[in-house]
Amino acid sequence: MMLRYLAVGLLALPLAAADLTEQYRATADKLIDAALADTEGYNRLAFLCYRIGNRLSGSPGLEKAVAWSVEQMKAAGLSNVRTIPTKVPHWVRGAESAHMVAPYNRALHMLGLGSSIGTSEAGITADVVSVNSFDELAKLGRAKIQDKIVVYNEPYTGYGPTRVYRSTGAARAAEFGAVGVLVRSATGLAMQIPHTGEMNYDEKWPKIPAAAISPEDAMLIARLIADGVPVKVHLEMGAHTLPDADSADVIGEIVGREHPEQVVVMGGHLDSWDVGQGAQDDGASIVACMQALAIMKKLGLQPRRTIRVAFWVNEENGGRGGVAYREFVGADIKNHVAAIEMDGGAEAPRGFGAGVDAASMEMLKQAAKLLDRIGAGEITGGGGGSDIQPLIRDGVAGFSERTVGTHYFDWHHTEADTLDKVDPEDFRKNVAALAVMGYVLADMPDRVVAGASGGRRGGRGQ
């Protein structure tokens, strides 16, 4: 008898999942149709990019963006719009330049790395050593690195494995007595564009100035040195860190009709680096998330659970917005059903990564079919992102919206991260994907259950 009941139960699972697809097909089509016809969201993004611009933590641009975000959420008709105050780091780039002064004079394309110290007013002039890896650095040792500038000419093999030279390269070089580092930008595209980003020091070693240079400049220096030609570089950086500044996350929501205490949150980071406009990283993402809720509101849709949009601050150089949000949630973390982070740009959407258990994954695979019409029906294991990591660590199911990512690292953290890189049609498809997935997660009869997470980087902001 027990075996018969078990068999009946197992047979019912696929049917229940299939029913989920049909249950939401009409609503999903309405959301997709509205998103694909929407122009308001892209216009909001244009204002953020052209009228506010880049938004580094501690800058006037970020605080202007916080105020604007509150206005836009209220204009979209969201409820409980509020800010969550937090202190953020305040790093200032200052004037900066790098020149190769031997074997000939040539300006280098450079951007100081976030959190780097500056040079003296006179700058640093030093001989250069070039390495392709940390192993090569160690083989050279202190005798060949002392009082020199290290150039990391690491070949790009993907953002994850390559960014470690940017984040820890200064500390590793300082261990051997280097006076500065220049890191080949973490990109596969060579167009004389330097890419900035976060770096970290090690308290065991002196802090030394660190900057990114273009791939072409790194390859030039490496080839000269390999040919036995001595290279000398002059580096000037006015970078400095001021006391922490006041800032805030911004949230708004559609309150659930049956379980208002249960929450599905989706969002991205409001801050950006101090170059470009922060269009793909991460302006397009936060506006797409907000517009997904705005469209639900216009269609009169109110899911069972509360669906919330969050604009987190300080993702790029500290992560304090995600921490502040977790502290805001407090003991109610048990009522956070899912957290979706979008931090990989708004190119054509492919689907979602989901850190859920096996049973939840089967349901989501059926629900994802609702997005096949826009090419975003892919569901894979692992979902997360740096801003929602504090939630995931405490048991919330993490999701990451994923795109084709064809060109994201061409403009990532550069002056080229501007609105023209955001295709309006792709942007609207992202709005549609977020609207459908967000609504289904907030309305489906059963809660998803957290499972294996994709780790820190569902997104790619830092």
Short mmCIF file of C-alpha atoms in Angstrom, two decimals:
data_model
loop_
_atom_site.label_atom_id
_atom_site.label_comp_id
_atom_site.label_asym_id
_atom_site.label_seq_id
_atom_site.Cartn_x
_atom_site.Cartn_y
_atom_site.Cartn_z
CA MET A 1 0.00 0.00 0.00
CA MET A 2 2.80 2.42 0.94
CA LEU A 3 4.58 1.71 -2.38
CA ARG A 4 1.37 2.44 -4.30
CA TYR A 5 0.97 5.83 -2.58
CA LEU A 6 4.63 6.61 -3.24
CA ALA A 7 4.28 5.77 -6.93
CA VAL A 8 1.18 7.95 -7.23
CA GLY A 9 3.02 10.83 -5.55
CA LEU A 10 6.01 10.55 -7.86
CA LEU A 11 3.75 10.51 -10.92
CA ALA A 12 2.01 13.64 -9.67
CA LEU A 13 5.19 15.72 -9.45
CA PRO A 14 5.71 16.23 -13.22
CA LEU A 15 2.02 16.95 -13.64
CA ALA A 16 2.14 19.63 -10.93
CA ALA A 17 5.15 21.22 -12.58
CA ALA A 18 3.50 21.14 -16.00
CA ASP A 19 0.38 22.68 -14.48
CA LEU A 20 2.57 25.54 -13.22
CA THR A 21 3.48 26.40 -16.81
CA GLU A 22 -0.12 26.51 -17.94
CA GLN A 23 -1.25 28.31 -14.81
CA TYR A 24 0.96 31.30 -15.58
CA ARG A 25 1.05 31.27 -19.37
CA ALA A 26 -1.58 33.98 -19.84
CA THR A 27 -0.06 36.24 -17.18
CA ALA A 28 3.45 35.70 -18.52
CA ASP A 29 2.35 36.61 -22.04
CA LYS A 30 0.77 39.82 -20.74
CA LEU A 31 3.97 40.73 -18.92
CA ILE A 32 6.15 39.95 -21.93
CA ASP A 33 3.91 41.87 -24.32
CA ALA A 34 3.91 44.90 -22.04
CA ALA A 35 7.68 44.76 -21.51
CA LEU A 36 8.46 44.48 -25.22
CA ALA A 37 6.27 47.51 -25.94
CA ASP A 38 7.63 49.58 -23.04
CA THR A 39 9.71 52.72 -23.64
CA GLU A 40 9.54 54.19 -20.16
CA GLY A 41 12.25 51.94 -18.74
CA TYR A 42 14.85 52.81 -21.37
CA ASN A 43 14.05 56.49 -20.95
CA ARG A 44 14.68 56.13 -17.22
CA LEU A 45 18.02 54.50 -17.96
CA ALA A 46 18.90 57.31 -20.36
CA PHE A 47 18.26 59.88 -17.63
CA LEU A 48 20.42 57.95 -15.17
CA CYS A 49 23.27 57.71 -17.68
CA TYR A 50 23.15 61.14 -19.28
CA ARG A 51 21.86 63.35 -16.49
CA ILE A 52 23.52 61.71 -13.48
CA GLY A 53 26.39 59.67 -14.92
CA ASN A 54 28.91 57.57 -13.02
CA ARG A 55 28.25 56.91 -9.36
CA LEU A 56 31.24 55.86 -7.28
CA SER A 57 30.61 55.39 -3.55
CA GLY A 58 31.07 58.68 -1.70
CA SER A 59 30.56 60.79 -4.80
CA PRO A 60 27.89 63.45 -5.37
CA GLY A 61 26.75 61.39 -8.36
CA LEU A 62 25.78 58.44 -6.18
CA GLU A 63 23.81 60.57 -3.74
CA LYS A 64 22.00 62.27 -6.62
CA ALA A 65 21.20 58.78 -7.92
CA VAL A 66 19.82 57.71 -4.53
CA ALA A 67 17.39 60.65 -4.49
CA TRP A 68 16.43 59.99 -8.11
CA SER A 69 15.79 56.32 -7.36
CA VAL A 70 13.35 57.21 -4.59
CA GLU A 71 11.50 59.52 -6.97
CA GLN A 72 11.32 56.89 -9.71
CA MET A 73 10.04 54.12 -7.46
CA LYS A 74 7.32 56.40 -6.17
CA ALA A 75 6.45 57.49 -9.71
CA ALA A 76 6.11 53.82 -10.65
CA GLY A 77 3.46 53.44 -7.94
CA LEU A 78 5.48 51.16 -5.69
CA SER A 79 4.63 50.89 -2.01
CA ASN A 80 6.84 51.34 1.04
CA VAL A 81 9.55 53.17 -0.87
CA ARG A 82 12.36 53.89 1.56
CA THR A 83 16.11 54.14 2.00
CA ILE A 84 18.34 51.94 4.14
CA PRO A 85 21.22 54.12 5.37
CA THR A 86 24.79 52.83 5.37
CA LYS A 87 28.31 54.19 5.46
CA VAL A 88 30.40 53.64 2.32
CA PRO A 89 34.10 53.98 1.47
CA HIS A 90 35.11 57.24 -0.18
CA TRP A 91 38.04 56.66 -2.52
CA VAL A 92 39.02 59.53 -4.84
CA ARG A 93 41.02 58.93 -8.02
CA GLY A 94 42.69 62.31 -8.37
CA ALA A 95 44.92 63.30 -11.28
CA GLU A 96 46.91 60.42 -12.72
CA SER A 97 49.21 59.51 -15.60
CA ALA A 98 51.80 56.98 -16.66
CA HIS A 99 54.59 57.40 -19.21
CA MET A 100 57.19 55.06 -20.56
CA VAL A 101 60.33 57.19 -20.44
CA ALA A 102 62.82 54.60 -21.74
CA PRO A 103 63.67 53.33 -24.30
CA TYR A 104 61.57 56.24 -25.60
CA ASN A 105 58.89 58.59 -24.33
CA ARG A 106 55.34 57.34 -24.72
CA ALA A 107 52.14 57.99 -22.76
CA LEU A 108 50.50 54.84 -21.43
CA HIS A 109 46.75 54.27 -21.36
CA MET A 110 46.07 53.83 -17.63
CA LEU A 111 43.44 53.94 -14.91
CA GLY A 112 44.27 53.74 -11.22
CA LEU A 113 42.76 50.76 -9.43
CA GLY A 114 40.12 51.37 -6.79
CA SER A 115 41.45 51.69 -3.22
CA SER A 116 45.01 52.19 -4.44
CA ILE A 117 47.20 54.68 -2.66
CA GLY A 118 48.71 57.51 -4.65
CA THR A 119 52.28 58.41 -5.38
CA SER A 120 54.11 61.42 -4.04
CA GLU A 121 53.50 64.65 -5.92
CA ALA A 122 56.71 64.05 -7.85
CA GLY A 123 55.59 60.55 -8.82
CA ILE A 124 57.65 57.39 -9.18
CA THR A 125 60.23 56.70 -11.88
CA ALA A 126 61.54 53.14 -11.90
CA ASP A 127 62.79 50.31 -14.06
CA VAL A 128 60.19 47.75 -15.04
CA VAL A 129 60.00 43.97 -14.79
CA SER A 130 57.30 42.07 -16.67
CA VAL A 131 55.70 38.77 -15.68
CA ASN A 132 52.85 36.67 -17.02
CA SER A 133 51.99 34.95 -13.75
CA PHE A 134 52.58 34.89 -10.01
CA ASP A 135 54.87 31.91 -10.53
CA GLU A 136 57.12 34.04 -12.74
CA LEU A 137 57.04 36.78 -10.11
CA ALA A 138 58.23 34.38 -7.42
CA LYS A 139 60.99 32.99 -9.65
CA LEU A 140 62.38 36.50 -10.19
CA GLY A 141 62.49 37.04 -6.44
CA ARG A 142 63.44 40.11 -4.44
CA ALA A 143 66.84 40.52 -6.08
CA LYS A 144 65.27 41.33 -9.47
CA ILE A 145 62.09 43.08 -8.24
CA GLN A 146 63.34 45.35 -5.44
CA ASP A 147 62.65 49.05 -6.20
CA LYS A 148 61.06 48.26 -9.58
CA ILE A 149 57.59 48.57 -11.09
CA VAL A 150 56.02 45.20 -11.88
CA VAL A 151 53.93 44.86 -15.04
CA TYR A 152 51.53 41.92 -15.01
CA ASN A 153 51.03 40.91 -18.63
CA GLU A 154 48.69 38.06 -17.78
CA PRO A 155 46.82 36.67 -20.84
CA TYR A 156 43.03 37.01 -20.55
CA THR A 157 41.49 33.60 -19.88
CA GLY A 158 38.17 34.81 -18.50
CA TYR A 159 37.25 37.38 -15.89
CA GLY A 160 37.38 35.09 -12.88
CA PRO A 161 40.92 33.74 -13.26
CA THR A 162 42.34 37.01 -14.64
CA ARG A 163 40.97 39.52 -12.14
CA VAL A 164 43.08 37.99 -9.35
CA TYR A 165 46.10 39.87 -10.73
CA ARG A 166 44.18 43.11 -10.40
CA SER A 167 42.89 42.34 -6.91
CA THR A 168 46.04 40.91 -5.31
CA GLY A 169 48.86 41.83 -7.69
CA ALA A 170 50.05 44.84 -5.70
CA ALA A 171 50.29 42.89 -2.46
CA ARG A 172 52.17 40.04 -4.15
CA ALA A 173 54.65 42.43 -5.78
CA ALA A 174 55.16 44.42 -2.59
CA GLU A 175 56.28 41.21 -0.89
CA PHE A 176 59.34 41.28 -3.16
CA GLY A 177 60.07 45.00 -2.75
CA ALA A 178 58.29 46.45 -5.79
CA VAL A 179 57.42 50.17 -5.67
CA GLY A 180 54.39 50.00 -7.97
CA VAL A 181 52.38 47.72 -10.25
CA LEU A 182 50.73 48.07 -13.65
CA VAL A 183 48.21 45.36 -14.47
CA ARG A 184 47.07 44.38 -17.94
CA SER A 185 43.33 45.12 -18.07
CA ALA A 186 40.98 42.18 -17.53
CA THR A 187 39.48 42.05 -21.00
CA GLY A 188 39.82 40.04 -24.17
CA LEU A 189 39.47 43.14 -26.33
CA ALA A 190 42.58 45.14 -27.21
CA MET A 191 41.52 48.68 -28.13
CA GLN A 192 43.81 50.78 -25.92
CA ILE A 193 41.09 51.00 -23.27
CA PRO A 194 42.17 50.51 -19.63
CA HIS A 195 39.75 48.82 -17.21
CA THR A 196 39.69 49.85 -13.55
CA GLY A 197 38.35 47.79 -10.65
CA GLU A 198 38.81 46.89 -7.02
CA MET A 199 42.17 45.86 -5.52
CA ASN A 200 43.20 44.83 -2.01
CA TYR A 201 46.30 45.21 0.09
CA ASP A 202 47.85 42.74 2.50
CA GLU A 203 48.70 44.15 5.93
CA LYS A 204 51.91 42.12 5.96
CA TRP A 205 53.43 44.16 3.12
CA PRO A 206 53.79 47.88 2.26
CA LYS A 207 51.05 49.53 0.24
CA ILE A 208 52.24 50.47 -3.25
CA PRO A 209 50.43 52.35 -6.06
CA ALA A 210 48.52 50.16 -8.52
CA ALA A 211 46.98 50.95 -11.90
CA ALA A 212 45.56 49.13 -14.89
CA ILE A 213 47.02 49.66 -18.36
CA SER A 214 45.64 48.71 -21.76
CA PRO A 215 46.41 45.23 -23.13
CA GLU A 216 48.43 46.79 -25.96
CA ASP A 217 50.63 48.75 -23.56
CA ALA A 218 51.21 45.68 -21.40
CA MET A 219 52.17 43.60 -24.43
CA LEU A 220 54.49 46.33 -25.73
CA ILE A 221 56.38 46.55 -22.45
CA ALA A 222 56.58 42.76 -22.14
CA ARG A 223 57.98 42.39 -25.66
CA LEU A 224 60.63 45.07 -25.17
CA ILE A 225 61.83 43.43 -21.96
CA ALA A 226 61.79 39.97 -23.56
CA ASP A 227 64.01 41.37 -26.33
CA GLY A 228 66.48 42.62 -23.74
CA VAL A 229 65.50 46.28 -24.00
CA PRO A 230 65.38 48.00 -20.58
CA VAL A 231 62.08 49.80 -19.87
CA LYS A 232 61.58 52.65 -17.41
CA VAL A 233 58.18 54.11 -16.44
CA HIS A 234 57.13 57.30 -14.66
CA LEU A 235 53.89 56.97 -12.66
CA GLU A 236 51.88 59.75 -11.01
CA MET A 237 48.69 59.06 -9.05
CA GLY A 238 46.74 61.45 -6.85
CA ALA A 239 44.55 58.68 -5.42
CA HIS A 240 43.53 58.99 -1.79
CA THR A 241 40.86 57.74 0.61
CA LEU A 242 38.64 60.10 2.62
CA PRO A 243 36.54 59.23 5.70
CA ASP A 244 33.51 57.01 5.05
CA ALA A 245 30.53 58.80 3.52
CA ASP A 246 26.79 58.53 4.12
CA SER A 247 24.77 56.68 1.51
CA ALA A 248 21.77 54.34 1.30
CA ASP A 249 20.13 51.42 -0.45
CA VAL A 250 16.75 52.17 -2.01
CA ILE A 251 13.81 49.74 -1.97
CA GLY A 252 10.18 49.69 -3.09
CA GLU A 253 7.63 46.92 -3.46
CA ILE A 254 4.28 45.53 -4.48
CA VAL A 255 2.75 44.13 -1.29
CA GLY A 256 1.57 40.52 -1.48
CA ARG A 257 -2.16 39.86 -1.47
CA GLU A 258 -2.04 36.69 0.69
CA HIS A 259 1.41 36.54 2.31
CA PRO A 260 2.68 40.11 2.53
CA GLU A 261 5.30 39.03 5.06
CA GLN A 262 6.97 36.74 2.50
CA VAL A 263 9.34 38.52 0.13
CA VAL A 264 10.94 37.97 -3.26
CA VAL A 265 13.60 40.63 -3.78
CA MET A 266 15.27 41.50 -7.07
CA GLY A 267 17.82 44.16 -7.88
CA GLY A 268 21.35 45.21 -8.67
CA HIS A 269 23.83 47.85 -7.58
CA LEU A 270 23.26 51.56 -7.93
CA ASP A 271 26.91 52.53 -7.61
CA SER A 272 29.42 52.32 -10.44
CA TRP A 273 33.06 53.12 -11.04
CA ASP A 274 33.98 56.75 -11.65
CA VAL A 275 34.44 56.32 -15.41
CA GLY A 276 31.88 56.02 -18.17
CA GLN A 277 28.21 56.19 -17.21
CA GLY A 278 27.72 52.89 -15.39
CA ALA A 279 25.26 51.93 -18.12
CA GLN A 280 25.73 48.16 -18.33
CA ASP A 281 27.40 47.91 -14.91
CA ASP A 282 24.92 48.19 -13.38
CA GLY A 283 22.46 50.89 -14.46
CA ALA A 284 20.62 48.77 -17.02
CA SER A 285 20.12 46.04 -14.44
CA ILE A 286 18.62 48.15 -11.68
CA VAL A 287 16.30 50.01 -14.06
CA ALA A 288 15.21 46.71 -15.65
CA CYS A 289 14.36 45.31 -12.22
CA MET A 290 12.38 48.40 -11.27
CA GLN A 291 10.60 48.46 -14.62
CA ALA A 292 9.58 44.83 -14.16
CA LEU A 293 7.65 45.90 -11.05
CA ALA A 294 6.35 49.03 -12.76
CA ILE A 295 4.81 46.87 -15.49
CA MET A 296 3.22 44.53 -12.95
CA LYS A 297 1.72 47.59 -11.29
CA LYS A 298 0.36 48.94 -14.59
CA LEU A 299 -1.24 45.58 -15.36
CA GLY A 300 -2.85 45.45 -11.92
CA LEU A 301 -0.96 42.30 -10.94
CA GLN A 302 -0.53 41.59 -7.24
CA PRO A 303 1.22 38.29 -6.45
CA ARG A 304 0.57 36.19 -3.37
CA ARG A 305 3.85 37.32 -1.81
CA THR A 306 5.49 40.72 -1.68
CA ILE A 307 7.84 41.44 -4.56
CA ARG A 308 10.50 44.02 -3.80
CA VAL A 309 13.06 45.86 -5.90
CA ALA A 310 16.35 46.84 -4.26
CA PHE A 311 19.08 49.18 -5.47
CA TRP A 312 22.12 48.24 -3.41
CA VAL A 313 25.04 50.63 -2.98
CA ASN A 314 28.79 50.08 -2.76
CA GLU A 315 28.97 46.78 -4.62
CA GLU A 316 32.03 47.87 -6.56
CA ASN A 317 34.41 48.66 -3.71
CA GLY A 318 33.08 47.36 -0.44
CA GLY A 319 29.76 45.51 -0.54
CA ARG A 320 28.26 47.48 2.32
CA GLY A 321 24.87 47.88 0.68
CA GLY A 322 24.27 44.14 0.66
CA VAL A 323 25.31 43.92 4.31
CA ALA A 324 23.05 46.84 5.26
CA TYR A 325 20.10 45.18 3.54
CA ARG A 326 20.71 41.91 5.41
CA GLU A 327 20.78 43.84 8.70
CA PHE A 328 17.55 45.60 7.69
CA VAL A 329 15.87 42.22 7.09
CA GLY A 330 16.96 40.94 10.52
CA ALA A 331 15.03 38.02 11.96
CA ASP A 332 12.55 38.19 9.07
CA ILE A 333 15.14 36.44 6.91
CA LYS A 334 13.00 33.31 7.27
CA ASN A 335 10.35 35.05 5.19
CA HIS A 336 12.68 35.89 2.31
CA VAL A 337 11.66 33.36 -0.33
CA ALA A 338 14.13 34.26 -3.09
CA ALA A 339 16.66 36.89 -4.07
CA ILE A 340 17.45 37.72 -7.72
CA GLU A 341 20.56 39.71 -8.58
CA MET A 342 21.24 41.11 -12.03
CA ASP A 343 24.83 42.22 -12.47
CA GLY A 344 26.02 41.01 -15.84
CA GLY A 345 24.77 43.68 -18.19
CA ALA A 346 21.62 43.80 -20.29
CA GLU A 347 22.64 42.01 -23.45
CA ALA A 348 20.17 39.42 -24.80
CA PRO A 349 18.89 37.35 -21.85
CA ARG A 350 19.42 33.58 -21.75
CA GLY A 351 17.70 32.70 -18.48
CA PHE A 352 18.54 32.30 -14.82
CA GLY A 353 20.91 30.52 -12.52
CA ALA A 354 19.07 29.17 -9.50
CA GLY A 355 20.52 27.98 -6.19
CA VAL A 356 17.61 25.73 -5.27
CA ASP A 357 17.00 22.09 -4.37
CA ALA A 358 16.13 19.41 -6.91
CA ALA A 359 12.35 19.60 -6.47
CA SER A 360 12.35 23.38 -6.85
CA MET A 361 14.57 23.12 -9.92
CA GLU A 362 12.06 20.83 -11.62
CA MET A 363 9.29 23.37 -11.01
CA LEU A 364 11.47 26.21 -12.30
CA LYS A 365 12.34 24.33 -15.48
CA GLN A 366 8.65 24.19 -16.28
CA ALA A 367 8.09 27.83 -15.35
CA ALA A 368 11.09 28.85 -17.48
CA LYS A 369 9.28 27.61 -20.58
CA LEU A 370 7.21 30.78 -20.28
CA LEU A 371 10.33 32.67 -21.38
CA ASP A 372 11.14 30.57 -24.44
CA ARG A 373 9.48 33.09 -26.74
CA ILE A 374 12.18 35.65 -25.89
CA GLY A 375 15.04 33.14 -25.80
CA ALA A 376 15.39 33.31 -22.01
CA GLY A 377 14.09 29.89 -20.96
CA GLU A 378 17.39 28.45 -19.74
CA ILE A 379 17.61 27.42 -16.08
CA THR A 380 20.91 26.20 -14.68
CA GLY A 381 22.18 25.36 -11.23
CA GLY A 382 23.90 27.96 -9.12
CA GLY A 383 22.61 31.45 -8.60
CA GLY A 384 23.92 34.38 -6.66
CA GLY A 385 25.82 37.63 -6.67
CA SER A 386 27.82 39.73 -4.26
CA ASP A 387 24.92 41.88 -3.04
CA ILE A 388 22.66 38.94 -2.21
CA GLN A 389 25.41 36.74 -0.80
CA PRO A 390 24.57 37.77 2.80
CA LEU A 391 21.02 36.52 2.18
CA ILE A 392 22.15 33.30 0.53
CA ARG A 393 24.47 32.50 3.44
CA ASP A 394 21.42 32.59 5.71
CA GLY A 395 19.31 30.22 3.63
CA VAL A 396 17.61 32.36 0.96
CA ALA A 397 17.37 30.85 -2.52
CA GLY A 398 19.65 32.87 -4.79
CA PHE A 399 19.01 33.62 -8.46
CA SER A 400 21.09 35.40 -11.08
CA GLU A 401 19.69 36.71 -14.34
CA ARG A 402 22.04 35.65 -17.14
CA THR A 403 22.67 37.07 -20.60
CA VAL A 404 24.77 36.06 -23.58
CA GLY A 405 27.57 38.27 -22.22
CA THR A 406 29.17 38.63 -25.65
CA HIS A 407 30.63 42.10 -25.15
CA TYR A 408 30.23 42.78 -21.43
CA PHE A 409 33.95 42.67 -20.67
CA ASP A 410 34.76 44.87 -23.66
CA TRP A 411 33.42 47.92 -21.78
CA HIS A 412 33.35 46.68 -18.18
CA HIS A 413 34.78 49.30 -15.76
CA THR A 414 35.84 51.65 -18.57
CA GLU A 415 35.01 55.03 -20.08
CA ALA A 416 33.16 53.03 -22.76
CA ASP A 417 30.41 51.81 -20.39
CA THR A 418 27.85 54.21 -21.83
CA LEU A 419 24.20 54.09 -22.84
CA ASP A 420 24.90 53.39 -26.51
CA LYS A 421 26.12 49.93 -25.45
CA VAL A 422 22.62 49.02 -24.22
CA ASP A 423 20.45 47.78 -27.07
CA PRO A 424 16.83 48.88 -26.39
CA GLU A 425 15.35 45.59 -27.62
CA ASP A 426 17.68 43.50 -25.48
CA PHE A 427 16.93 45.77 -22.53
CA ARG A 428 13.18 45.21 -22.93
CA LYS A 429 13.69 41.44 -23.12
CA ASN A 430 15.54 41.60 -19.80
CA VAL A 431 12.64 43.51 -18.29
CA ALA A 432 10.30 40.79 -19.57
CA ALA A 433 12.43 37.96 -18.16
CA LEU A 434 12.68 39.61 -14.74
CA ALA A 435 8.97 40.38 -14.66
CA VAL A 436 7.93 36.83 -15.45
CA MET A 437 10.41 35.07 -13.17
CA GLY A 438 9.83 37.55 -10.34
CA TYR A 439 6.07 37.26 -10.56
CA VAL A 440 6.04 33.45 -10.70
CA LEU A 441 8.39 33.15 -7.71
CA ALA A 442 6.20 35.56 -5.75
CA ASP A 443 2.90 33.94 -6.74
CA MET A 444 3.46 30.18 -7.16
CA PRO A 445 1.61 28.11 -4.57
CA ASP A 446 4.76 26.56 -3.06
CA ARG A 447 7.93 28.34 -1.99
CA VAL A 448 11.19 27.41 -3.65
CA VAL A 449 13.77 25.86 -1.34
CA ALA A 450 17.42 26.90 -1.30
CA GLY A 451 19.98 24.38 -2.47
CA ALA A 452 23.46 24.54 -3.97
CA SER A 453 24.54 28.13 -4.62
CA GLY A 454 26.63 29.42 -7.46
CA GLY A 455 28.94 31.26 -5.05
CA ARG A 456 29.81 34.94 -5.03
CA ARG A 457 29.52 35.83 -8.64
CA GLY A 458 26.16 35.37 -10.25
CA GLY A 459 26.95 38.88 -11.40
CA ARG A 460 30.22 40.38 -12.53
CA GLY A 461 30.38 43.84 -11.11
CA GLN A 462 33.65 44.04 -9.20
#
